[in-house]
Short mmCIF file of C-alpha atoms and ligand atoms in Angstrom, two decimals:
data_model
loop_
_atom_site.label_atom_id
_atom_site.label_comp_id
_atom_site.label_asym_id
_atom_site.label_seq_id
_atom_site.Cartn_x
_atom_site.Cartn_y
_atom_site.Cartn_z
CA MET A 1 22.68 -29.49 -39.75
CA SER A 2 26.24 -30.33 -38.79
CA GLU A 3 28.61 -27.44 -38.40
CA THR A 4 32.10 -27.17 -39.75
CA ALA A 5 34.98 -28.09 -37.49
CA ALA A 6 35.87 -24.42 -37.07
CA THR A 7 32.47 -23.44 -35.70
CA LYS A 8 32.02 -26.47 -33.45
CA LYS A 9 32.40 -25.66 -29.79
CA LYS A 10 35.05 -27.65 -27.96
CA ILE A 11 33.87 -29.47 -24.86
CA LEU A 12 36.21 -31.28 -22.47
CA LEU A 13 34.75 -33.91 -20.13
CA ILE A 14 36.74 -34.64 -16.97
CA ASP A 15 35.37 -37.50 -14.89
CA ASP A 16 37.10 -40.54 -13.41
CA GLU A 17 34.35 -42.80 -14.79
CA PRO A 18 35.14 -43.68 -18.42
CA PHE A 19 31.65 -45.09 -19.08
CA ILE A 20 30.08 -41.75 -18.22
CA THR A 21 32.43 -39.62 -20.32
CA ASN A 22 32.15 -42.13 -23.17
CA LEU A 23 28.35 -41.94 -23.20
CA MET A 24 28.29 -38.17 -22.80
CA ALA A 25 30.79 -37.79 -25.62
CA MET A 26 28.76 -39.94 -28.04
CA ASN A 27 25.50 -38.17 -27.16
CA LEU A 28 27.05 -34.72 -27.53
CA GLU A 29 28.84 -35.57 -30.78
CA ASP A 30 25.62 -36.90 -32.25
CA THR A 31 24.16 -33.38 -32.15
CA GLY A 32 26.84 -32.36 -34.67
CA ARG A 33 27.46 -29.22 -32.66
CA TYR A 34 30.40 -30.14 -30.50
CA GLU A 35 33.92 -31.42 -30.68
CA VAL A 36 34.35 -33.49 -27.54
CA ARG A 37 37.36 -34.85 -25.71
CA GLU A 38 37.45 -37.06 -22.57
CA GLN A 39 39.94 -37.22 -19.72
CA ASN A 40 39.52 -39.84 -16.97
CA ASP A 41 42.82 -39.25 -15.18
CA SER A 42 42.62 -36.13 -13.02
CA LEU A 43 46.41 -35.86 -12.90
CA GLN A 44 46.47 -35.35 -16.66
CA ALA A 45 43.55 -32.91 -16.71
CA LEU A 46 45.71 -29.77 -16.84
CA ASP A 47 47.83 -31.08 -19.70
CA THR A 48 44.72 -31.96 -21.69
CA ILE A 49 43.23 -28.51 -21.08
CA MET A 50 46.46 -26.84 -22.35
CA ASP A 51 46.54 -29.10 -25.35
CA PHE A 52 42.85 -29.06 -26.37
CA VAL A 53 41.96 -25.50 -25.23
CA PRO A 54 38.24 -26.20 -24.77
CA ASP A 55 35.48 -23.59 -24.78
CA LEU A 56 33.85 -25.31 -21.84
CA ILE A 57 34.84 -27.97 -19.30
CA VAL A 58 32.39 -30.34 -17.66
CA LEU A 59 34.07 -31.34 -14.42
CA ASP A 60 33.29 -34.10 -11.90
CA VAL A 61 33.78 -33.26 -8.21
CA MET A 62 34.68 -36.50 -6.46
CA MET A 63 37.73 -37.98 -8.16
CA PRO A 64 40.84 -39.72 -6.83
CA ASP A 65 44.14 -37.77 -6.84
CA LEU A 66 43.00 -34.27 -7.86
CA ASP A 67 39.35 -33.54 -7.17
CA GLY A 68 37.17 -31.01 -8.96
CA ALA A 69 38.07 -28.26 -6.49
CA ASP A 70 41.81 -28.75 -7.03
CA ILE A 71 41.39 -28.58 -10.77
CA ILE A 72 39.21 -25.48 -10.81
CA TYR A 73 41.64 -23.79 -8.47
CA ARG A 74 44.46 -24.40 -10.93
CA ILE A 75 42.44 -23.29 -13.93
CA LYS A 76 41.37 -20.04 -12.33
CA ASN A 77 44.91 -19.26 -11.19
CA ASP A 78 46.42 -19.70 -14.63
CA SER A 79 46.17 -16.62 -16.84
CA ARG A 80 46.18 -18.80 -19.98
CA LEU A 81 43.20 -20.85 -18.80
CA LYS A 82 41.05 -18.69 -16.60
CA HIS A 83 38.77 -17.54 -19.45
CA ILE A 84 37.54 -21.12 -20.00
CA ALA A 85 33.99 -21.77 -18.83
CA VAL A 86 33.69 -24.52 -16.22
CA VAL A 87 30.57 -26.33 -15.06
CA PHE A 88 30.34 -29.14 -12.52
CA HIS A 89 28.62 -32.42 -13.15
CA THR A 90 28.26 -34.30 -9.91
CA ALA A 91 26.20 -36.71 -7.86
CA THR A 92 26.66 -34.74 -4.68
CA VAL A 93 25.27 -31.23 -4.86
CA ARG A 94 25.02 -30.42 -1.20
CA ASP A 95 25.93 -27.48 0.96
CA ALA A 96 27.97 -29.75 3.20
CA GLU A 97 29.91 -31.00 0.20
CA LEU A 98 30.60 -27.45 -0.97
CA SER A 99 31.99 -26.36 2.36
CA VAL A 100 34.21 -29.44 2.53
CA HIS A 101 35.89 -28.20 -0.61
CA GLY A 102 36.69 -24.88 1.02
CA GLY A 103 33.83 -23.14 -0.73
CA ILE A 104 35.89 -22.88 -3.94
CA ILE A 105 33.30 -24.73 -5.94
CA SER A 106 30.32 -22.78 -4.70
CA GLY A 107 30.55 -20.02 -7.31
CA PHE A 108 30.31 -22.38 -10.28
CA PRO A 109 27.23 -23.81 -11.97
CA PHE A 110 26.21 -27.37 -11.12
CA LEU A 111 24.46 -29.98 -13.18
CA PRO A 112 23.31 -32.80 -10.90
CA LYS A 113 23.78 -36.45 -11.92
CA PRO A 114 21.83 -38.11 -13.39
CA ALA A 115 21.11 -35.57 -16.14
CA THR A 116 19.63 -36.42 -19.52
CA THR A 117 21.47 -35.46 -22.69
CA GLU A 118 18.80 -32.83 -23.33
CA GLN A 119 19.37 -31.23 -19.92
CA MET A 120 23.11 -31.44 -20.45
CA ILE A 121 22.94 -29.64 -23.79
CA ALA A 122 20.68 -26.91 -22.44
CA PHE A 123 23.10 -26.45 -19.54
CA ILE A 124 26.16 -26.34 -21.76
CA GLU A 125 24.54 -23.85 -24.15
CA LYS A 126 23.61 -21.61 -21.24
CA HIS A 127 27.18 -21.48 -19.97
CA LEU A 128 29.18 -21.46 -23.21
CA PRO A 129 30.95 -18.16 -23.76
CA ALA A 130 29.35 -16.26 -26.67
CA MET B 1 19.06 -56.96 30.96
CA SER B 2 16.57 -54.09 30.74
CA GLU B 3 17.87 -50.70 31.84
CA PRO B 4 15.76 -47.92 33.32
CA THR B 5 14.16 -45.97 30.48
CA ALA B 6 16.23 -42.87 31.12
CA GLN B 7 19.32 -44.77 30.02
CA SER B 8 17.94 -46.53 26.98
CA PRO B 9 19.36 -45.50 23.62
CA ARG B 10 17.79 -42.40 22.13
CA PRO B 11 17.91 -42.66 18.41
CA GLU B 12 16.86 -39.07 17.79
CA ASN B 13 19.70 -37.89 19.97
CA THR B 14 22.24 -40.09 18.25
CA LEU B 15 20.99 -38.83 14.91
CA ARG B 16 21.46 -35.26 15.98
CA GLN B 17 25.00 -36.01 17.13
CA LEU B 18 25.76 -37.56 13.77
CA GLU B 19 24.30 -34.58 11.98
CA GLU B 20 26.40 -32.19 14.00
CA ALA B 21 29.50 -34.16 13.12
CA GLY B 22 28.60 -33.82 9.44
CA ALA B 23 28.30 -37.59 9.31
CA LEU B 24 24.69 -37.79 8.14
CA SER B 25 25.27 -35.57 5.18
CA HIS B 26 28.36 -37.62 4.46
CA PHE B 27 26.24 -40.77 4.49
CA ALA B 28 23.70 -39.16 2.19
CA SER B 29 26.34 -37.96 -0.25
CA SER B 30 28.08 -41.35 -0.27
CA ILE B 31 24.85 -43.02 -1.24
CA ALA B 32 24.22 -40.31 -3.81
CA HIS B 33 27.65 -40.99 -5.29
CA GLU B 34 27.23 -44.77 -5.34
CA VAL B 35 23.80 -44.56 -6.93
CA CYS B 36 23.77 -41.40 -9.06
CA ASN B 37 26.86 -42.27 -11.08
CA PRO B 38 25.53 -45.59 -12.38
CA LEU B 39 22.11 -43.96 -12.76
CA SER B 40 23.71 -41.29 -14.90
CA GLN B 41 25.21 -44.05 -17.01
CA ILE B 42 21.80 -45.68 -17.49
CA VAL B 43 20.10 -42.41 -18.43
CA LEU B 44 22.82 -41.54 -20.96
CA ALA B 45 22.76 -45.04 -22.44
CA THR B 46 19.00 -44.82 -23.06
CA ASP B 47 19.55 -41.38 -24.67
CA LEU B 48 22.09 -42.95 -26.97
CA LEU B 49 19.65 -45.71 -27.82
CA ALA B 50 16.94 -43.15 -28.63
CA GLY B 51 19.36 -40.93 -30.56
CA PRO B 52 20.26 -40.71 -34.26
CA ARG B 53 23.20 -43.15 -34.20
CA PRO B 54 22.57 -46.25 -36.35
CA LEU B 55 22.22 -49.25 -34.07
CA ASN B 56 24.69 -51.82 -35.35
CA GLU B 57 25.70 -54.96 -33.47
CA ASP B 58 28.68 -53.22 -31.88
CA LEU B 59 26.69 -50.33 -30.50
CA ARG B 60 23.93 -52.62 -29.29
CA LYS B 61 26.49 -54.64 -27.30
CA LYS B 62 28.05 -51.49 -25.93
CA ILE B 63 24.75 -50.02 -24.80
CA THR B 64 23.50 -53.21 -23.17
CA GLY B 65 26.88 -53.41 -21.42
CA PHE B 66 26.50 -49.86 -20.06
CA LEU B 67 22.96 -50.58 -18.87
CA ARG B 68 23.82 -53.89 -17.23
CA GLN B 69 26.94 -52.55 -15.53
CA GLY B 70 25.02 -49.54 -14.23
CA ALA B 71 22.25 -51.70 -12.81
CA ASP B 72 24.79 -54.10 -11.25
CA ARG B 73 26.58 -51.24 -9.54
CA ILE B 74 23.40 -49.93 -7.97
CA ASP B 75 22.46 -53.45 -6.92
CA LYS B 76 25.87 -53.94 -5.30
CA ALA B 77 25.74 -50.59 -3.49
CA MET B 78 22.29 -51.39 -2.11
CA LYS B 79 23.31 -54.88 -0.97
CA GLN B 80 26.41 -53.55 0.78
CA MET B 81 24.36 -50.90 2.50
CA LEU B 82 21.67 -53.34 3.58
CA ARG B 83 24.32 -55.69 4.89
CA ALA B 84 25.83 -52.90 6.95
CA CYS B 85 22.39 -52.01 8.36
CA ALA B 86 20.96 -55.54 8.72
CA PRO B 87 20.42 -57.18 12.10
CA ILE B 88 23.15 -59.62 13.11
CA GLU B 89 22.31 -63.04 14.58
CA THR B 90 24.55 -64.04 17.45
CA SER B 91 25.42 -67.23 19.20
CA MET B 92 27.41 -66.61 22.35
CA THR B 93 30.16 -68.81 23.72
CA PRO B 94 32.89 -68.14 26.31
CA GLU B 95 36.11 -67.32 24.46
CA ASN B 96 39.68 -66.36 25.21
CA VAL B 97 40.47 -63.02 23.54
CA ASN B 98 44.05 -64.03 22.80
CA THR B 99 42.76 -66.84 20.59
CA LEU B 100 40.32 -64.47 18.88
CA LEU B 101 43.17 -62.04 18.20
CA ASP B 102 45.33 -64.79 16.71
CA ASP B 103 42.47 -65.91 14.47
CA ALA B 104 41.84 -62.33 13.33
CA LEU B 105 45.54 -61.79 12.71
CA ALA B 106 45.64 -64.88 10.51
CA ALA B 107 42.48 -63.78 8.65
CA SER B 108 43.89 -60.31 7.97
CA GLY B 109 47.03 -61.74 6.36
CA ALA B 110 49.18 -59.47 8.54
CA ALA B 111 51.48 -62.24 9.63
CA ALA B 112 52.23 -63.02 5.99
CA ALA B 113 53.18 -59.45 5.05
CA ALA B 114 56.98 -59.32 5.20
CA SER B 115 57.15 -55.57 5.88
CA ILE B 116 54.84 -55.78 8.91
CA HIS B 117 56.46 -56.58 12.21
CA VAL B 118 53.96 -58.06 14.66
CA GLU B 119 54.48 -57.66 18.41
CA LYS B 120 52.27 -59.49 20.87
CA HIS B 121 51.85 -58.52 24.50
CA TYR B 122 49.12 -60.91 25.59
CA GLY B 123 47.92 -60.99 29.16
CA GLY B 124 48.11 -64.41 30.81
CA SER B 125 45.13 -66.19 32.41
CA LEU B 126 42.53 -63.66 31.26
CA PRO B 127 38.92 -64.49 32.11
CA PRO B 128 36.82 -65.52 29.10
CA VAL B 129 34.47 -63.14 27.32
CA LEU B 130 31.01 -64.28 26.27
CA VAL B 131 30.87 -63.46 22.57
CA ASP B 132 29.82 -64.58 19.15
CA ARG B 133 33.17 -65.92 18.12
CA GLN B 134 32.76 -65.49 14.38
CA HIS B 135 31.47 -61.93 14.56
CA VAL B 136 33.99 -60.65 17.09
CA THR B 137 36.82 -62.22 15.10
CA GLU B 138 35.46 -60.40 12.04
CA ALA B 139 35.34 -57.09 13.94
CA ILE B 140 38.96 -57.46 15.06
CA THR B 141 39.98 -58.46 11.54
CA HIS B 142 38.54 -55.20 10.16
CA VAL B 143 40.55 -53.21 12.69
CA ILE B 144 43.79 -55.10 11.96
CA SER B 145 43.28 -54.77 8.20
CA ASN B 146 42.96 -51.00 8.56
CA ALA B 147 46.16 -50.91 10.62
CA ILE B 148 48.00 -52.81 7.91
CA ASP B 149 46.58 -50.66 5.10
CA ALA B 150 47.75 -47.54 6.96
CA MET B 151 51.32 -48.90 7.11
CA MET B 152 51.57 -50.02 3.50
CA PRO B 153 53.58 -50.00 1.35
CA THR B 154 56.42 -48.96 3.69
CA GLY B 155 55.50 -51.42 6.43
CA GLY B 156 55.71 -50.89 10.19
CA THR B 157 54.92 -52.41 13.54
CA LEU B 158 51.57 -53.86 14.53
CA THR B 159 51.25 -54.27 18.29
CA LEU B 160 48.58 -56.45 19.85
CA LYS B 161 48.06 -56.17 23.58
CA THR B 162 45.48 -57.68 25.91
CA GLU B 163 44.87 -57.06 29.60
CA LEU B 164 42.26 -57.24 32.31
CA LYS B 165 40.61 -54.01 33.40
CA VAL B 166 38.49 -53.45 36.50
CA PHE B 167 36.34 -50.31 36.24
CA GLU B 168 36.70 -48.10 39.27
CA SER B 169 33.81 -45.84 38.38
CA SER B 170 30.92 -46.07 35.99
CA GLU B 171 31.57 -44.93 32.42
CA ARG B 172 29.37 -44.47 29.43
CA GLU B 173 29.30 -42.55 26.20
CA GLY B 174 26.36 -40.30 25.52
CA TRP B 175 23.08 -42.12 25.75
CA GLN B 176 24.37 -45.41 24.52
CA ARG B 177 23.71 -48.26 26.85
CA GLN B 178 26.03 -50.36 24.72
CA SER B 179 29.17 -48.73 26.03
CA TRP B 180 28.06 -48.52 29.62
CA PHE B 181 30.40 -49.92 32.23
CA ARG B 182 29.65 -49.84 35.94
CA ALA B 183 32.07 -49.55 38.84
CA GLY B 184 33.41 -53.02 39.61
CA ASP B 185 32.83 -54.35 36.09
CA ARG B 186 35.62 -56.55 34.83
CA ALA B 187 36.51 -56.29 31.19
CA VAL B 188 39.19 -57.44 28.83
CA VAL B 189 40.88 -54.66 26.88
CA ILE B 190 42.35 -55.39 23.46
CA GLU B 191 44.71 -52.77 22.09
CA ILE B 192 45.72 -52.77 18.45
CA THR B 193 48.30 -50.15 17.55
CA ASP B 194 49.99 -49.36 14.27
CA THR B 195 52.75 -47.03 13.08
CA GLY B 196 50.84 -45.94 9.97
CA HIS B 197 49.78 -42.52 8.66
CA GLY B 198 47.06 -41.94 11.27
CA ILE B 199 43.70 -40.23 10.77
CA GLU B 200 43.18 -36.56 9.95
CA ALA B 201 41.59 -34.96 13.05
CA ALA B 202 38.75 -33.40 11.07
CA LYS B 203 37.83 -36.80 9.62
CA MET B 204 37.69 -38.60 12.98
CA PRO B 205 33.90 -38.19 13.40
CA LEU B 206 33.37 -39.90 10.05
CA ILE B 207 35.37 -43.11 10.35
CA PHE B 208 32.49 -45.26 11.65
CA GLU B 209 30.10 -43.97 9.01
CA PRO B 210 29.02 -46.38 6.28
CA PHE B 211 30.91 -45.75 3.03
CA TYR B 212 33.44 -43.38 4.56
CA THR B 213 36.75 -44.34 3.04
CA THR B 214 39.99 -42.66 2.01
CA LYS B 215 41.04 -45.71 0.02
CA PRO B 216 40.86 -45.89 -3.78
CA ALA B 217 37.69 -47.22 -5.41
CA GLY B 218 37.70 -51.01 -5.42
CA LYS B 219 40.09 -51.14 -2.44
CA GLY B 220 37.91 -49.99 0.43
CA ALA B 221 34.14 -49.96 0.68
CA GLY B 222 34.21 -47.88 3.86
CA LEU B 223 32.24 -50.51 5.76
CA GLY B 224 34.90 -52.22 7.89
CA LEU B 225 34.57 -49.98 10.93
CA THR B 226 30.80 -49.63 10.51
CA VAL B 227 30.42 -53.39 10.79
CA ALA B 228 33.05 -53.68 13.56
CA LYS B 229 31.29 -51.02 15.66
CA LYS B 230 27.94 -52.66 15.15
CA ILE B 231 29.27 -56.04 16.30
CA VAL B 232 30.94 -54.47 19.35
CA ASP B 233 27.72 -52.62 20.23
CA LEU B 234 25.84 -55.92 20.10
CA HIS B 235 28.20 -57.21 22.76
CA TYR B 236 27.74 -54.10 24.91
CA GLY B 237 31.40 -53.47 24.37
CA ARG B 238 33.30 -50.37 23.36
CA LEU B 239 35.47 -49.64 20.34
CA GLU B 240 37.58 -46.50 20.39
CA ILE B 241 39.95 -45.32 17.68
CA ASN B 242 42.48 -42.61 18.42
CA ASN B 243 45.60 -41.15 16.91
CA ARG B 244 48.74 -41.82 18.90
CA ARG B 245 51.02 -38.99 19.86
CA GLU B 246 53.95 -40.95 18.41
CA GLY B 247 52.08 -41.33 15.10
CA GLY B 248 49.79 -44.10 13.90
CA VAL B 249 46.54 -45.23 15.42
CA ARG B 250 45.47 -47.03 18.58
CA ALA B 251 42.25 -49.05 18.49
CA THR B 252 40.93 -50.08 21.89
CA LEU B 253 38.28 -52.76 22.15
CA THR B 254 36.77 -53.32 25.59
CA LEU B 255 34.60 -56.38 26.21
CA LYS B 256 32.96 -57.29 29.49
CA THR B 257 34.03 -60.62 30.90
CA ALA B 258 31.63 -63.55 30.85
CA SER B 259 30.42 -63.28 34.44
CA HIS B 260 29.27 -59.69 33.91
CA ILE B 261 26.98 -60.02 30.90
N1 LIG C 1 44.48 -47.66 11.58
C1 LIG C 1 44.12 -46.68 10.74
N2 LIG C 1 45.05 -45.78 10.30
C2 LIG C 1 44.70 -44.79 9.45
N3 LIG C 1 43.46 -44.59 8.97
C3 LIG C 1 42.48 -45.44 9.37
C4 LIG C 1 42.75 -46.53 10.27
N4 LIG C 1 41.60 -47.19 10.49
C5 LIG C 1 40.64 -46.56 9.76
N5 LIG C 1 41.17 -45.52 9.09
C6 LIG C 1 40.45 -44.58 8.21
O1 LIG C 1 39.05 -44.81 8.35
C7 LIG C 1 38.47 -45.10 7.08
C8 LIG C 1 37.29 -46.01 7.25
O2 LIG C 1 37.71 -47.31 7.65
P1 LIG C 1 36.79 -48.58 7.31
O3 LIG C 1 37.47 -49.79 7.82
O4 LIG C 1 35.40 -48.32 7.81
O5 LIG C 1 36.71 -48.56 5.73
P2 LIG C 1 37.87 -48.93 4.67
O6 LIG C 1 39.00 -49.61 5.36
O7 LIG C 1 38.19 -47.68 3.93
O8 LIG C 1 37.11 -49.94 3.69
P3 LIG C 1 36.71 -51.46 4.04
O9 LIG C 1 37.05 -51.71 5.48
O10 LIG C 1 35.23 -51.53 3.79
O11 LIG C 1 37.52 -52.29 3.12
C9 LIG C 1 39.60 -45.65 6.23
O12 LIG C 1 39.39 -45.46 4.85
C10 LIG C 1 40.80 -44.81 6.75
O13 LIG C 1 40.84 -43.54 6.13
MG1 LIG C 2 38.70 -51.21 6.63
#
């Protein structure tokens, strides 16, 4: 079943909680379909994106230093990165929360926490660029 | 003690005010954050357990660790929240506010911080206030700790001032009986000012909300002012927090004197 490294889709997980990215990474890798990398320090997120060049980023919203809105803003304003698909994975999917972040986040797909691995995979597949 | 019904607290009204300030949704999203993250961890750990990965001793330890830690976090969040919402038992004694301030100052560790300069302007021969000593000292400690946090790491000046105030006209906030002062009431006013970074104007309506914090995880739970306000309300006192024009924050705690409770 497992695909060769070249055909595996690259997924980057950005969340300040290492336990969550660690578990997500193991569950996603176990499908044999993804190459996964984790980043728990929001300040290093941009460097990791440049370096890893993922197909899709799963991004937390509430993080210290740079939050999800800051990061998406930078991605979408960088011609080298703006093609990358971004989805949010967050505990707080609320209108109030969206407006607090200047509405920047509102255009992007959300996967609410807690999500099962099955839901996560379906969500990722739906938003992965062809 | 009992006020005419028109002046009794109106919870539905208070709730609406909170909602308008965006505070209720903040409360809801804070709880969501504190609970959904560990819940996410638990769900993903059970997925891993059910998945294809061979379960060796290492993985078993790791998974039980994830599950336990997730459950502990939810437990802790719930306990903190319940504590913030729980009724407080009081035992009232006449106290001198200057002594309470000194006790709170000692408890906050402010006096020990080398970069914090403490200035005291205590009023002499103030009438006693009838308070629960332990709780009011705790409330003041929360306020002083915030002042210190706001000045760190650079340091600054913490000013503590006490004085007697006689109300010339009746004053109250909204529907809350707690902060109602009548003309002729005598109160002691405690002012705690700092030279720290102040509070963003848009965030002002949130500072008394449970779990509202701008401090890093593990540093602040966002409950200090929630608890302080609750204690002050129990004493029918008033706690106001404002930015100072010169920078920093002024916290004003007004407590009725013993003969007026
Ligand atoms: N003197 C102050 N100067 C600047 N900001 C303040 C001050 N007092 C309170 N705040 C702001 O209000 C927030 C809420 O304060 P509160 O005491 O309720 O929680 P906390 O200090 O963050 O955490 P905890 O008190 O539970 O350790 C703080 O995080 C801070 O942003
Ligand atoms: Mg505090």
